[in-house]
mmCIF file of C-alpha atoms in Angstrom:
data_model
loop_
_atom_site.group_PDB
_atom_site.id
_atom_site.type_symbol
_atom_site.label_atom_id
_atom_site.label_comp_id
_atom_site.label_asym_id
_atom_site.label_seq_id
_atom_site.Cartn_x
_atom_site.Cartn_y
_atom_site.Cartn_z
ATOM 1 C CA MET B 5 0.000 0.000 0.000
ATOM 2 C CA ALA B 6 2.830 2.364 0.905
ATOM 3 C CA PRO B 7 4.766 1.855 -2.369
ATOM 4 C CA THR B 8 1.608 2.581 -4.359
ATOM 5 C CA HIS B 9 1.040 5.820 -2.445
ATOM 6 C CA VAL B 10 4.664 6.862 -2.983
ATOM 7 C CA LEU B 11 4.424 6.066 -6.700
ATOM 8 C CA ARG B 12 1.260 8.131 -6.984
ATOM 9 C CA CYS B 13 2.959 11.104 -5.283
ATOM 10 C CA CYS B 14 5.936 10.800 -7.629
ATOM 11 C CA GLN B 15 3.619 10.775 -10.636
ATOM 12 C CA ARG B 16 1.861 13.901 -9.419
ATOM 13 C CA GLY B 17 5.207 15.616 -8.880
ATOM 14 C CA LEU B 18 6.525 14.675 -12.321
ATOM 15 C CA ALA B 19 3.294 15.924 -13.918
ATOM 16 C CA TRP B 20 4.290 19.489 -12.973
ATOM 17 C CA ILE B 21 7.518 19.357 -15.030
ATOM 18 C CA PRO B 22 5.905 20.641 -18.284
ATOM 19 C CA VAL B 23 4.226 23.491 -16.372
ATOM 20 C CA ILE B 24 7.505 24.432 -14.664
ATOM 21 C CA PHE B 25 9.259 24.346 -18.034
ATOM 22 C CA ILE B 26 6.691 26.728 -19.567
ATOM 23 C CA ALA B 27 6.935 29.018 -16.511
ATOM 24 C CA LEU B 28 10.735 29.188 -16.806
ATOM 25 C CA VAL B 29 10.547 29.946 -20.525
ATOM 26 C CA VAL B 30 7.995 32.713 -19.893
ATOM 27 C CA CYS B 31 10.110 34.238 -17.109
ATOM 28 C CA TRP B 32 13.189 34.178 -19.318
ATOM 29 C CA SER B 33 11.260 35.715 -22.227
ATOM 30 C CA TYR B 34 10.135 38.531 -19.932
ATOM 31 C CA TYR B 35 13.727 39.243 -18.880
ATOM 32 C CA ALA B 36 15.072 38.985 -22.436
ATOM 33 C CA TYR B 37 12.442 41.288 -23.907
ATOM 34 C CA VAL B 38 12.166 43.911 -21.159
ATOM 35 C CA VAL B 39 15.762 44.106 -19.947
ATOM 36 C CA GLU B 40 17.966 42.942 -22.802
ATOM 37 C CA LEU B 41 15.902 44.291 -25.712
ATOM 38 C CA CYS B 42 13.881 47.284 -24.534
ATOM 39 C CA ILE B 43 16.237 48.664 -21.872
ATOM 40 C CA SER B 44 19.676 47.657 -23.150
ATOM 41 C CA THR B 45 19.247 47.552 -26.934
ATOM 42 C CA ILE B 46 16.504 49.907 -28.153
ATOM 43 C CA GLN B 47 17.690 53.529 -28.201
ATOM 44 C CA SER B 48 14.464 55.364 -29.103
ATOM 45 C CA PRO B 49 12.456 56.344 -25.959
ATOM 46 C CA GLY B 50 9.170 56.373 -27.864
ATOM 47 C CA GLU B 51 9.749 52.912 -29.276
ATOM 48 C CA LYS B 52 10.670 51.630 -25.819
ATOM 49 C CA ILE B 53 7.451 52.937 -24.251
ATOM 50 C CA VAL B 54 5.179 51.574 -26.996
ATOM 51 C CA TYR B 55 6.843 48.159 -26.952
ATOM 52 C CA LEU B 56 6.783 47.913 -23.156
ATOM 53 C CA VAL B 57 3.108 48.880 -22.870
ATOM 54 C CA LEU B 58 1.895 46.473 -25.558
ATOM 55 C CA PHE B 59 4.166 43.721 -24.280
ATOM 56 C CA HIS B 60 2.845 43.956 -20.729
ATOM 57 C CA VAL B 61 -0.788 43.932 -21.899
ATOM 58 C CA SER B 62 -0.262 40.697 -23.839
ATOM 59 C CA PHE B 63 1.887 39.277 -21.034
ATOM 60 C CA VAL B 64 -0.740 39.911 -18.336
ATOM 61 C CA MET B 65 -3.592 38.421 -20.399
ATOM 62 C CA PHE B 66 -1.468 35.402 -21.300
ATOM 63 C CA VAL B 67 -0.407 34.692 -17.706
ATOM 64 C CA TRP B 68 -3.928 35.322 -16.382
ATOM 65 C CA SER B 69 -5.591 32.861 -18.779
ATOM 66 C CA TYR B 70 -2.800 30.300 -18.260
ATOM 67 C CA TRP B 71 -3.206 30.544 -14.482
ATOM 68 C CA LYS B 72 -6.979 30.066 -14.712
ATOM 69 C CA THR B 73 -6.582 27.049 -16.986
ATOM 70 C CA ILE B 74 -4.158 25.390 -14.573
ATOM 71 C CA PHE B 75 -5.851 26.065 -11.254
ATOM 72 C CA THR B 76 -9.548 25.825 -12.181
ATOM 73 C CA ARG B 77 -10.666 22.468 -10.835
ATOM 74 C CA PRO B 78 -12.508 20.280 -13.359
ATOM 75 C CA ALA B 79 -16.246 20.038 -12.734
ATOM 76 C CA SER B 80 -17.539 16.581 -11.786
ATOM 77 C CA PRO B 81 -21.069 15.079 -11.802
ATOM 78 C CA SER B 82 -23.400 16.147 -8.999
ATOM 79 C CA LYS B 83 -24.834 13.827 -6.352
ATOM 80 C CA GLU B 84 -28.043 13.226 -8.308
ATOM 81 C CA PHE B 85 -26.040 11.100 -10.750
ATOM 82 C CA CYS B 86 -24.822 8.807 -7.970
ATOM 83 C CA LEU B 87 -26.745 5.581 -7.389
ATOM 84 C CA PRO B 88 -28.972 5.611 -4.300
ATOM 85 C CA LYS B 89 -27.801 3.334 -1.519
ATOM 86 C CA VAL B 90 -30.337 0.564 -2.197
ATOM 87 C CA GLU B 91 -29.729 0.507 -5.958
ATOM 88 C CA LYS B 92 -25.984 0.681 -5.424
ATOM 89 C CA GLU B 93 -26.053 -2.418 -3.220
ATOM 90 C CA GLN B 94 -28.189 -4.234 -5.770
ATOM 91 C CA TYR B 95 -25.868 -3.203 -8.594
ATOM 92 C CA GLU B 96 -22.791 -4.500 -6.764
ATOM 93 C CA LYS B 97 -24.491 -7.807 -5.936
ATOM 94 C CA GLU B 98 -25.633 -8.434 -9.495
ATOM 95 C CA GLU B 99 -23.238 -10.412 -11.641
ATOM 96 C CA ARG B 100 -25.144 -10.324 -14.909
ATOM 97 C CA PRO B 101 -24.627 -7.139 -16.999
ATOM 98 C CA GLU B 102 -28.248 -7.280 -18.162
ATOM 99 C CA ASN B 103 -29.556 -6.986 -14.606
ATOM 100 C CA GLN B 104 -27.086 -4.212 -13.844
ATOM 101 C CA GLN B 105 -28.336 -2.318 -16.861
ATOM 102 C CA GLU B 106 -31.921 -2.644 -15.664
ATOM 103 C CA ILE B 107 -30.919 -1.027 -12.383
ATOM 104 C CA LEU B 108 -29.126 1.779 -14.191
ATOM 105 C CA LYS B 109 -32.074 2.338 -16.517
ATOM 106 C CA ARG B 110 -34.438 2.583 -13.574
ATOM 107 C CA VAL B 111 -32.298 5.216 -11.895
ATOM 108 C CA ALA B 112 -31.502 7.063 -15.144
ATOM 109 C CA SER B 113 -35.178 7.400 -16.053
ATOM 110 C CA SER B 114 -35.383 10.493 -13.849
ATOM 111 C CA LEU B 115 -32.118 12.017 -15.132
ATOM 112 C CA PRO B 116 -31.624 14.247 -18.192
ATOM 113 C CA LEU B 117 -29.636 11.753 -20.272
ATOM 114 C CA TYR B 118 -29.678 11.598 -24.061
ATOM 115 C CA THR B 119 -26.472 9.720 -24.901
ATOM 116 C CA ARG B 120 -25.611 6.045 -24.557
ATOM 117 C CA THR B 121 -22.658 3.735 -25.053
ATOM 118 C CA GLY B 122 -21.954 2.272 -28.479
ATOM 119 C CA ALA B 123 -24.054 -0.742 -27.487
ATOM 120 C CA GLY B 124 -26.951 1.458 -26.362
ATOM 121 C CA ALA B 125 -26.361 1.001 -22.616
ATOM 122 C CA ILE B 126 -26.406 3.589 -19.855
ATOM 123 C CA ARG B 127 -22.982 5.175 -19.448
ATOM 124 C CA TYR B 128 -21.754 4.297 -15.955
ATOM 125 C CA CYS B 129 -18.331 4.833 -14.359
ATOM 126 C CA ASP B 130 -17.376 1.946 -12.087
ATOM 127 C CA ARG B 131 -14.374 3.905 -10.823
ATOM 128 C CA CYS B 132 -16.337 6.968 -9.649
ATOM 129 C CA GLN B 133 -19.595 5.014 -9.215
ATOM 130 C CA VAL B 134 -21.718 7.594 -10.996
ATOM 131 C CA ILE B 135 -23.968 7.597 -14.026
ATOM 132 C CA LYS B 136 -22.138 9.719 -16.560
ATOM 133 C CA PRO B 137 -23.995 12.841 -17.719
ATOM 134 C CA ASP B 138 -23.943 13.681 -21.415
ATOM 135 C CA ARG B 139 -20.428 14.554 -22.674
ATOM 136 C CA CYS B 140 -18.887 13.441 -19.379
ATOM 137 C CA HIS B 141 -15.858 11.132 -19.424
ATOM 138 C CA HIS B 142 -13.488 9.636 -16.874
ATOM 139 C CA CYS B 143 -9.950 11.030 -16.864
ATOM 140 C CA SER B 144 -7.399 8.460 -15.742
ATOM 141 C CA ALA B 145 -4.778 11.145 -15.051
ATOM 142 C CA CYS B 146 -7.082 13.159 -12.767
ATOM 143 C CA ASP B 147 -8.828 9.957 -11.567
ATOM 144 C CA MET B 148 -12.266 11.559 -11.776
ATOM 145 C CA CYS B 149 -15.196 12.006 -14.141
ATOM 146 C CA VAL B 150 -15.014 15.388 -15.849
ATOM 147 C CA LEU B 151 -18.041 17.249 -17.225
ATOM 148 C CA LYS B 152 -17.785 17.937 -20.968
ATOM 149 C CA MET B 153 -14.268 16.578 -20.965
ATOM 150 C CA ASP B 154 -12.149 17.708 -23.902
ATOM 151 C CA HIS B 155 -8.740 16.240 -23.074
ATOM 152 C CA HIS B 156 -6.086 16.087 -20.372
ATOM 153 C CA CYS B 157 -3.380 18.625 -21.179
ATOM 154 C CA PRO B 158 0.103 17.954 -19.741
ATOM 155 C CA TRP B 159 1.156 21.564 -20.422
ATOM 156 C CA VAL B 160 -1.352 22.792 -17.837
ATOM 157 C CA ASN B 161 -1.337 19.596 -15.728
ATOM 158 C CA ASN B 162 -5.095 19.698 -15.663
ATOM 159 C CA CYS B 163 -8.111 18.279 -17.400
ATOM 160 C CA VAL B 164 -9.687 20.647 -19.923
ATOM 161 C CA GLY B 165 -13.447 20.461 -19.639
ATOM 162 C CA PHE B 166 -16.608 22.424 -18.979
ATOM 163 C CA SER B 167 -15.203 24.500 -16.104
ATOM 164 C CA ASN B 168 -12.055 25.760 -17.881
ATOM 165 C CA TYR B 169 -12.493 25.207 -21.622
ATOM 166 C CA LYS B 170 -12.999 28.939 -22.234
ATOM 167 C CA PHE B 171 -9.825 29.655 -20.251
ATOM 168 C CA PHE B 172 -7.936 27.109 -22.357
ATOM 169 C CA ILE B 173 -9.089 28.733 -25.613
ATOM 170 C CA LEU B 174 -8.051 32.169 -24.322
ATOM 171 C CA PHE B 175 -4.726 30.731 -23.146
ATOM 172 C CA LEU B 176 -4.043 29.533 -26.684
ATOM 173 C CA ALA B 177 -5.184 32.862 -28.141
ATOM 174 C CA TYR B 178 -3.118 35.076 -25.837
ATOM 175 C CA SER B 179 -0.055 32.833 -26.032
ATOM 176 C CA LEU B 180 -0.276 33.130 -29.825
ATOM 177 C CA VAL B 181 -0.598 36.924 -29.568
ATOM 178 C CA TYR B 182 2.313 36.996 -27.106
ATOM 179 C CA CYS B 183 4.592 35.002 -29.425
ATOM 180 C CA LEU B 184 3.533 36.918 -32.539
ATOM 181 C CA PHE B 185 4.163 40.265 -30.859
ATOM 182 C CA ILE B 186 7.620 39.219 -29.665
ATOM 183 C CA ALA B 187 8.596 37.775 -33.037
ATOM 184 C CA ALA B 188 7.362 40.834 -34.952
ATOM 185 C CA THR B 189 9.074 43.429 -32.745
ATOM 186 C CA VAL B 190 12.305 41.474 -32.294
ATOM 187 C CA LEU B 191 12.727 40.676 -36.004
ATOM 188 C CA GLN B 192 14.553 43.872 -37.002
ATOM 189 C CA TYR B 193 17.003 43.565 -34.120
ATOM 190 C CA PHE B 194 17.407 39.878 -34.823
ATOM 191 C CA ILE B 195 18.514 40.757 -38.376
ATOM 192 C CA LYS B 196 20.910 43.425 -37.106
ATOM 193 C CA PHE B 197 22.546 41.144 -34.582
ATOM 194 C CA TRP B 198 22.619 38.244 -37.028
ATOM 195 C CA THR B 199 24.469 40.176 -39.701
ATOM 196 C CA LEU B 200 26.672 41.949 -37.123
ATOM 197 C CA CYS B 201 26.632 45.082 -39.214
ATOM 198 C CA ARG B 202 29.530 47.147 -37.815
ATOM 199 C CA ARG B 203 30.676 49.063 -40.864
ATOM 200 C CA LYS B 204 31.694 52.668 -40.519
ATOM 201 C CA SER B 205 30.072 53.848 -43.735
ATOM 202 C CA ALA B 206 26.603 55.216 -42.895
ATOM 203 C CA GLU B 207 25.540 54.937 -46.526
ATOM 204 C CA ASN B 208 26.237 51.212 -46.786
ATOM 205 C CA CYS B 209 24.965 50.402 -43.299
ATOM 206 C CA PRO B 210 22.888 53.088 -41.580
ATOM 207 C CA GLN B 211 22.059 50.801 -38.638
ATOM 208 C CA ASN B 212 25.493 50.453 -37.116
ATOM 209 C CA ASP B 213 24.910 51.577 -33.551
ATOM 210 C CA LEU B 214 24.072 48.262 -31.835
ATOM 211 C CA PRO B 215 26.603 47.277 -29.163
ATOM 212 C CA ASP B 216 28.162 43.846 -29.449
ATOM 213 C CA THR B 217 27.110 42.612 -25.983
ATOM 214 C CA HIS B 218 25.582 39.482 -24.471
ATOM 215 C CA ALA B 219 22.127 40.979 -25.284
ATOM 216 C CA LYS B 220 22.761 39.677 -28.810
ATOM 217 C CA PHE B 221 22.365 36.063 -27.714
ATOM 218 C CA HIS B 222 19.136 36.785 -25.791
ATOM 219 C CA VAL B 223 17.600 38.574 -28.780
ATOM 220 C CA LEU B 224 18.618 35.886 -31.265
ATOM 221 C CA PHE B 225 17.346 33.055 -29.093
ATOM 222 C CA LEU B 226 14.160 34.979 -28.206
ATOM 223 C CA PHE B 227 13.155 35.220 -31.862
ATOM 224 C CA PHE B 228 13.758 31.513 -32.488
ATOM 225 C CA VAL B 229 11.738 30.473 -29.435
ATOM 226 C CA ALA B 230 8.849 32.851 -30.212
ATOM 227 C CA ALA B 231 8.666 31.686 -33.835
ATOM 228 C CA MET B 232 8.802 28.022 -32.839
ATOM 229 C CA PHE B 233 6.002 28.330 -30.264
ATOM 230 C CA CYS B 234 3.979 30.494 -32.636
ATOM 231 C CA ILE B 235 3.899 27.790 -35.317
ATOM 232 C CA SER B 236 2.933 25.015 -32.888
ATOM 233 C CA ILE B 237 0.281 27.067 -31.073
ATOM 234 C CA LEU B 238 -1.295 28.302 -34.313
ATOM 235 C CA SER B 239 -2.214 24.798 -35.455
ATOM 236 C CA LEU B 240 -3.635 23.834 -32.060
ATOM 237 C CA PHE B 241 -5.569 27.096 -31.713
ATOM 238 C CA SER B 242 -7.064 26.756 -35.215
ATOM 239 C CA TYR B 243 -8.191 23.209 -34.446
ATOM 240 C CA HIS B 244 -9.953 24.221 -31.213
ATOM 241 C CA LEU B 245 -11.645 27.167 -32.911
ATOM 242 C CA TRP B 246 -13.068 24.659 -35.388
ATOM 243 C CA LEU B 247 -14.253 22.494 -32.480
ATOM 244 C CA VAL B 248 -15.961 25.487 -30.838
ATOM 245 C CA ALA B 249 -17.690 26.384 -34.118
ATOM 246 C CA LYS B 250 -19.000 22.798 -34.365
ATOM 247 C CA ASN B 251 -19.741 22.520 -30.617
ATOM 248 C CA ARG B 252 -17.650 19.378 -30.278
ATOM 249 C CA SER B 253 -15.009 18.283 -27.832
ATOM 250 C CA THR B 254 -11.778 16.617 -28.900
ATOM 251 C CA ILE B 255 -13.191 13.273 -27.756
ATOM 252 C CA GLU B 256 -16.384 13.793 -29.777
ATOM 253 C CA ALA B 257 -14.338 14.725 -32.856
ATOM 254 C CA PHE B 258 -12.703 11.288 -32.782
ATOM 255 C CA ARG B 259 -15.724 9.326 -31.516
ATOM 256 C CA ALA B 260 -19.205 10.635 -32.265
ATOM 257 C CA PRO B 261 -21.619 10.679 -29.307
ATOM 258 C CA VAL B 262 -24.300 8.000 -29.461
ATOM 259 C CA PHE B 263 -27.898 9.142 -29.049
ATOM 260 C CA ARG B 264 -31.047 7.044 -28.896
ATOM 261 C CA ASN B 265 -31.319 7.261 -32.680
ATOM 262 C CA GLY B 266 -27.648 6.345 -33.213
ATOM 263 C CA PRO B 267 -24.272 8.113 -33.453
ATOM 264 C CA ASP B 268 -24.370 11.760 -34.459
ATOM 265 C CA LYS B 269 -21.186 13.841 -34.602
ATOM 266 C CA ASN B 270 -23.304 17.010 -34.880
ATOM 267 C CA GLY B 271 -25.706 16.018 -32.118
ATOM 268 C CA PHE B 272 -24.869 19.035 -29.942
ATOM 269 C CA SER B 273 -24.395 21.533 -32.765
ATOM 270 C CA LEU B 274 -26.947 24.356 -32.680
ATOM 271 C CA GLY B 275 -25.515 26.526 -35.453
ATOM 272 C CA PHE B 276 -22.411 28.717 -35.489
ATOM 273 C CA THR B 277 -23.681 31.596 -33.330
ATOM 274 C CA LYS B 278 -25.202 29.416 -30.623
ATOM 275 C CA ASN B 279 -22.162 27.135 -30.590
ATOM 276 C CA ILE B 280 -19.906 30.104 -29.858
ATOM 277 C CA SER B 281 -22.257 31.251 -27.088
ATOM 278 C CA GLN B 282 -22.157 27.797 -25.485
ATOM 279 C CA VAL B 283 -18.481 28.347 -24.640
ATOM 280 C CA PHE B 284 -18.126 32.128 -24.360
ATOM 281 C CA GLY B 285 -21.588 33.134 -23.144
ATOM 282 C CA ASP B 286 -24.123 35.674 -24.372
ATOM 283 C CA GLU B 287 -22.351 38.879 -23.287
ATOM 284 C CA LYS B 288 -19.639 39.664 -25.818
ATOM 285 C CA LYS B 289 -17.944 42.181 -23.539
ATOM 286 C CA PHE B 290 -16.690 39.264 -21.404
ATOM 287 C CA TRP B 291 -15.532 37.020 -24.244
ATOM 288 C CA LEU B 292 -11.890 38.135 -24.137
ATOM 289 C CA LEU B 293 -11.602 38.019 -20.342
ATOM 290 C CA PRO B 294 -10.615 34.773 -18.572
ATOM 291 C CA ILE B 295 -13.698 34.744 -16.365
ATOM 292 C CA PHE B 296 -16.291 31.980 -16.477
ATOM 293 C CA THR B 297 -19.222 32.882 -18.748
ATOM 294 C CA SER B 298 -20.037 29.550 -20.426
ATOM 295 C CA GLN B 299 -23.710 28.625 -20.716
ATOM 296 C CA GLY B 300 -25.342 25.821 -18.742
ATOM 297 C CA ASP B 301 -24.285 23.733 -15.779
ATOM 298 C CA GLY B 302 -22.200 21.108 -17.585
ATOM 299 C CA LEU B 303 -24.727 18.370 -16.761
ATOM 300 C CA THR B 304 -27.225 18.926 -19.576
ATOM 301 C CA PHE B 305 -26.800 20.385 -23.046
ATOM 302 C CA PRO B 306 -29.222 21.450 -25.780
ATOM 303 C CA THR B 307 -29.338 18.880 -28.561
ATOM 304 C CA ARG B 308 -30.462 18.896 -32.148
ATOM 305 C CA LEU B 309 -33.904 17.439 -32.848
ATOM 306 C CA VAL B 310 -32.853 14.881 -35.425
ATOM 307 C CA ASN B 311 -29.797 13.630 -37.283
ATOM 308 C CA ILE B 312 -29.444 16.436 -39.868
ATOM 309 C CA ASP B 313 -27.275 19.468 -40.483
ATOM 310 C CA PRO B 314 -28.199 22.242 -38.009
ATOM 311 C CA GLU B 315 -28.000 24.875 -40.746
ATOM 312 C CA GLN B 316 -30.909 23.233 -42.603
ATOM 313 C CA PRO B 317 -34.242 25.007 -42.003
ATOM 314 C CA THR B 318 -36.437 21.894 -41.768
ATOM 315 C CA VAL B 319 -36.625 19.056 -39.309
ATOM 316 C CA ILE B 320 -38.921 16.025 -39.179
ATOM 317 C CA LEU B 321 -40.498 14.867 -35.967
ATOM 318 C CA PRO B 322 -42.238 11.467 -35.711
ATOM 319 C CA PRO B 323 -45.321 11.781 -33.477
ATOM 320 C CA ASP B 324 -46.046 9.307 -30.721
ATOM 321 C CA SER B 325 -49.371 8.188 -32.159
ATOM 322 C CA SER B 326 -51.626 8.610 -35.160
ATOM 323 C CA LYS B 327 -54.890 9.111 -33.324
ATOM 324 C CA SER B 328 -57.258 11.627 -34.778
ATOM 325 C CA THR B 329 -59.312 14.174 -32.920
ATOM 326 C CA GLY B 330 -63.043 14.502 -33.174
ATOM 327 C CA ASP B 331 -62.902 16.925 -36.099
ATOM 328 C CA GLY B 332 -60.746 14.613 -38.186
ATOM 329 C CA SER B 333 -57.474 16.486 -37.619
ATOM 330 C CA ILE B 334 -54.328 14.820 -36.389
ATOM 331 C CA PRO B 335 -53.049 16.094 -33.037
ATOM 332 C CA GLN B 336 -49.483 17.270 -32.700
ATOM 333 C CA SER B 337 -47.274 15.253 -30.406
ATOM 334 C CA PRO B 338 -45.717 17.176 -27.511
ATOM 335 C CA LEU B 339 -42.054 18.078 -27.822
ATOM 336 C CA SER B 340 -39.542 16.265 -25.656
ATOM 337 C CA ASP B 341 -37.416 17.927 -23.001
ATOM 338 C CA SER B 342 -34.415 18.444 -25.262
ATOM 339 C CA GLN B 343 -36.634 19.705 -28.091
ATOM 340 C CA ASN B 344 -38.231 22.286 -25.821
ATOM 341 C CA ARG B 345 -34.824 23.496 -24.694
ATOM 342 C CA LEU B 346 -33.631 23.800 -28.277
ATOM 343 C CA LEU B 347 -36.782 25.556 -29.448
ATOM 344 C CA GLY B 348 -36.618 27.931 -26.492
ATOM 345 C CA SER B 349 -35.871 31.618 -26.607
ATOM 346 C CA GLU B 350 -34.502 32.483 -30.030
ATOM 347 C CA GLN B 351 -36.011 29.682 -32.145
ATOM 348 C CA HIS B 352 -39.779 29.361 -32.430
ATOM 349 C CA VAL B 353 -42.351 27.333 -34.298
ATOM 350 C CA SER B 354 -45.565 28.977 -35.491
ATOM 351 C CA ASP B 355 -48.760 27.342 -36.664
ATOM 352 C CA ASP B 356 -48.153 28.626 -40.202
ATOM 353 C CA HIS B 357 -45.070 26.474 -40.581
ATOM 354 C CA LEU B 358 -46.662 23.135 -39.724
ATOM 355 C CA SER B 359 -47.638 20.791 -42.533
ATOM 356 C CA ILE B 360 -48.784 17.208 -42.241
ATOM 357 C CA ASP B 361 -47.781 14.645 -44.839
ATOM 358 C CA PRO B 362 -50.256 11.931 -45.894
ATOM 359 C CA LEU B 363 -50.331 8.666 -44.011
ATOM 360 C CA LYS B 364 -47.352 6.450 -44.717
ATOM 361 C CA SER B 365 -47.675 2.765 -45.534
ATOM 362 C CA ASP B 366 -46.804 1.746 -41.972
ATOM 363 C CA GLY B 367 -49.701 3.695 -40.551
ATOM 364 C CA THR B 368 -47.671 6.541 -39.025
ATOM 365 C CA ASP B 369 -47.738 10.219 -39.832
ATOM 366 C CA VAL B 370 -44.904 12.656 -40.260
ATOM 367 C CA ILE B 371 -45.123 16.227 -39.057
ATOM 368 C CA THR B 372 -42.724 18.577 -40.814
ATOM 369 C CA VAL B 373 -41.671 21.496 -38.633
ATOM 370 C CA TYR B 374 -39.973 24.487 -40.188
ATOM 371 C CA VAL B 375 -37.715 26.101 -37.613
ATOM 372 C CA GLU B 376 -36.622 29.649 -38.194
ATOM 373 C CA SER B 377 -33.044 29.891 -36.944
ATOM 374 C CA GLU B 378 -30.604 32.789 -36.792
ATOM 375 C CA SER B 379 -27.804 30.635 -38.272
#
């Protein structure tokens, strides 16, 4: 027991190495830019002031979002998704998976669950002993179930999920801005130091006033590091912007969530505008600040009505029955919970946009609903 505990502590300690490495690089970049470049190398006072002000703005936003991504604890399922004591005892006593599934189905009937396993079973975590909410997954590194889990990032030593996904996106954005700003402002001095232009003739080499000091090595290395990180961050940032636009997590991009009507990679996509609001919130003035503004509670999410592209204006809803009313008309079936949430505030259905197709050969009817959407 003791060796296992010691091994676990060692693993947790080693997990901080990437974060410490990034922190050391950032601290060195601050020293190299502020002291070696702006104070020791740049001669123009106006250029110094402009560079220092813009640098510190990008530096503060980068460090702030990075800090929030690291130290925001991942959100986990609430107590309502835990099995009650009686059902938990029955579940542990049962040896047949079919009987265990019956217990889970009985408990899950009162929970807002719309996704299943690939085999159509209730998603249950034996490690955490909870029924997994939609988009929730177990992280082996954090040893916990994480709401809307995206991935476990070693560079922040934390799980990226519902509670800090906005912070992670802003961390990528501001780190990209930080590296781009450094690379762009250091480039001219990088060229000067690289060529070591020391000629006396002002006509052949007007920029001949840079001292040949150890600042040269800081400036040269600073440009290489900024350019290298810029290229790597750009690809990752572009990929996550695409995920936000599609309202998918990294896990869902590789394995489509399974709904009651089958797998659907666009099952949580509500259109471009609403997908952005899911992560960044409704108030645009807070989008660029690393403060939590994401919509929802991480336990339930609006879903599309059926397995079609969310940008399409029509959806088809199969009614529960084909019974007619007294006047010969066919009653409309009530919308489900997820349908009501999707057709809430900004989307609406009016009586003018309802049309009923003739009876199909199997005796069922199809109601075509035209949804007016902003996207």
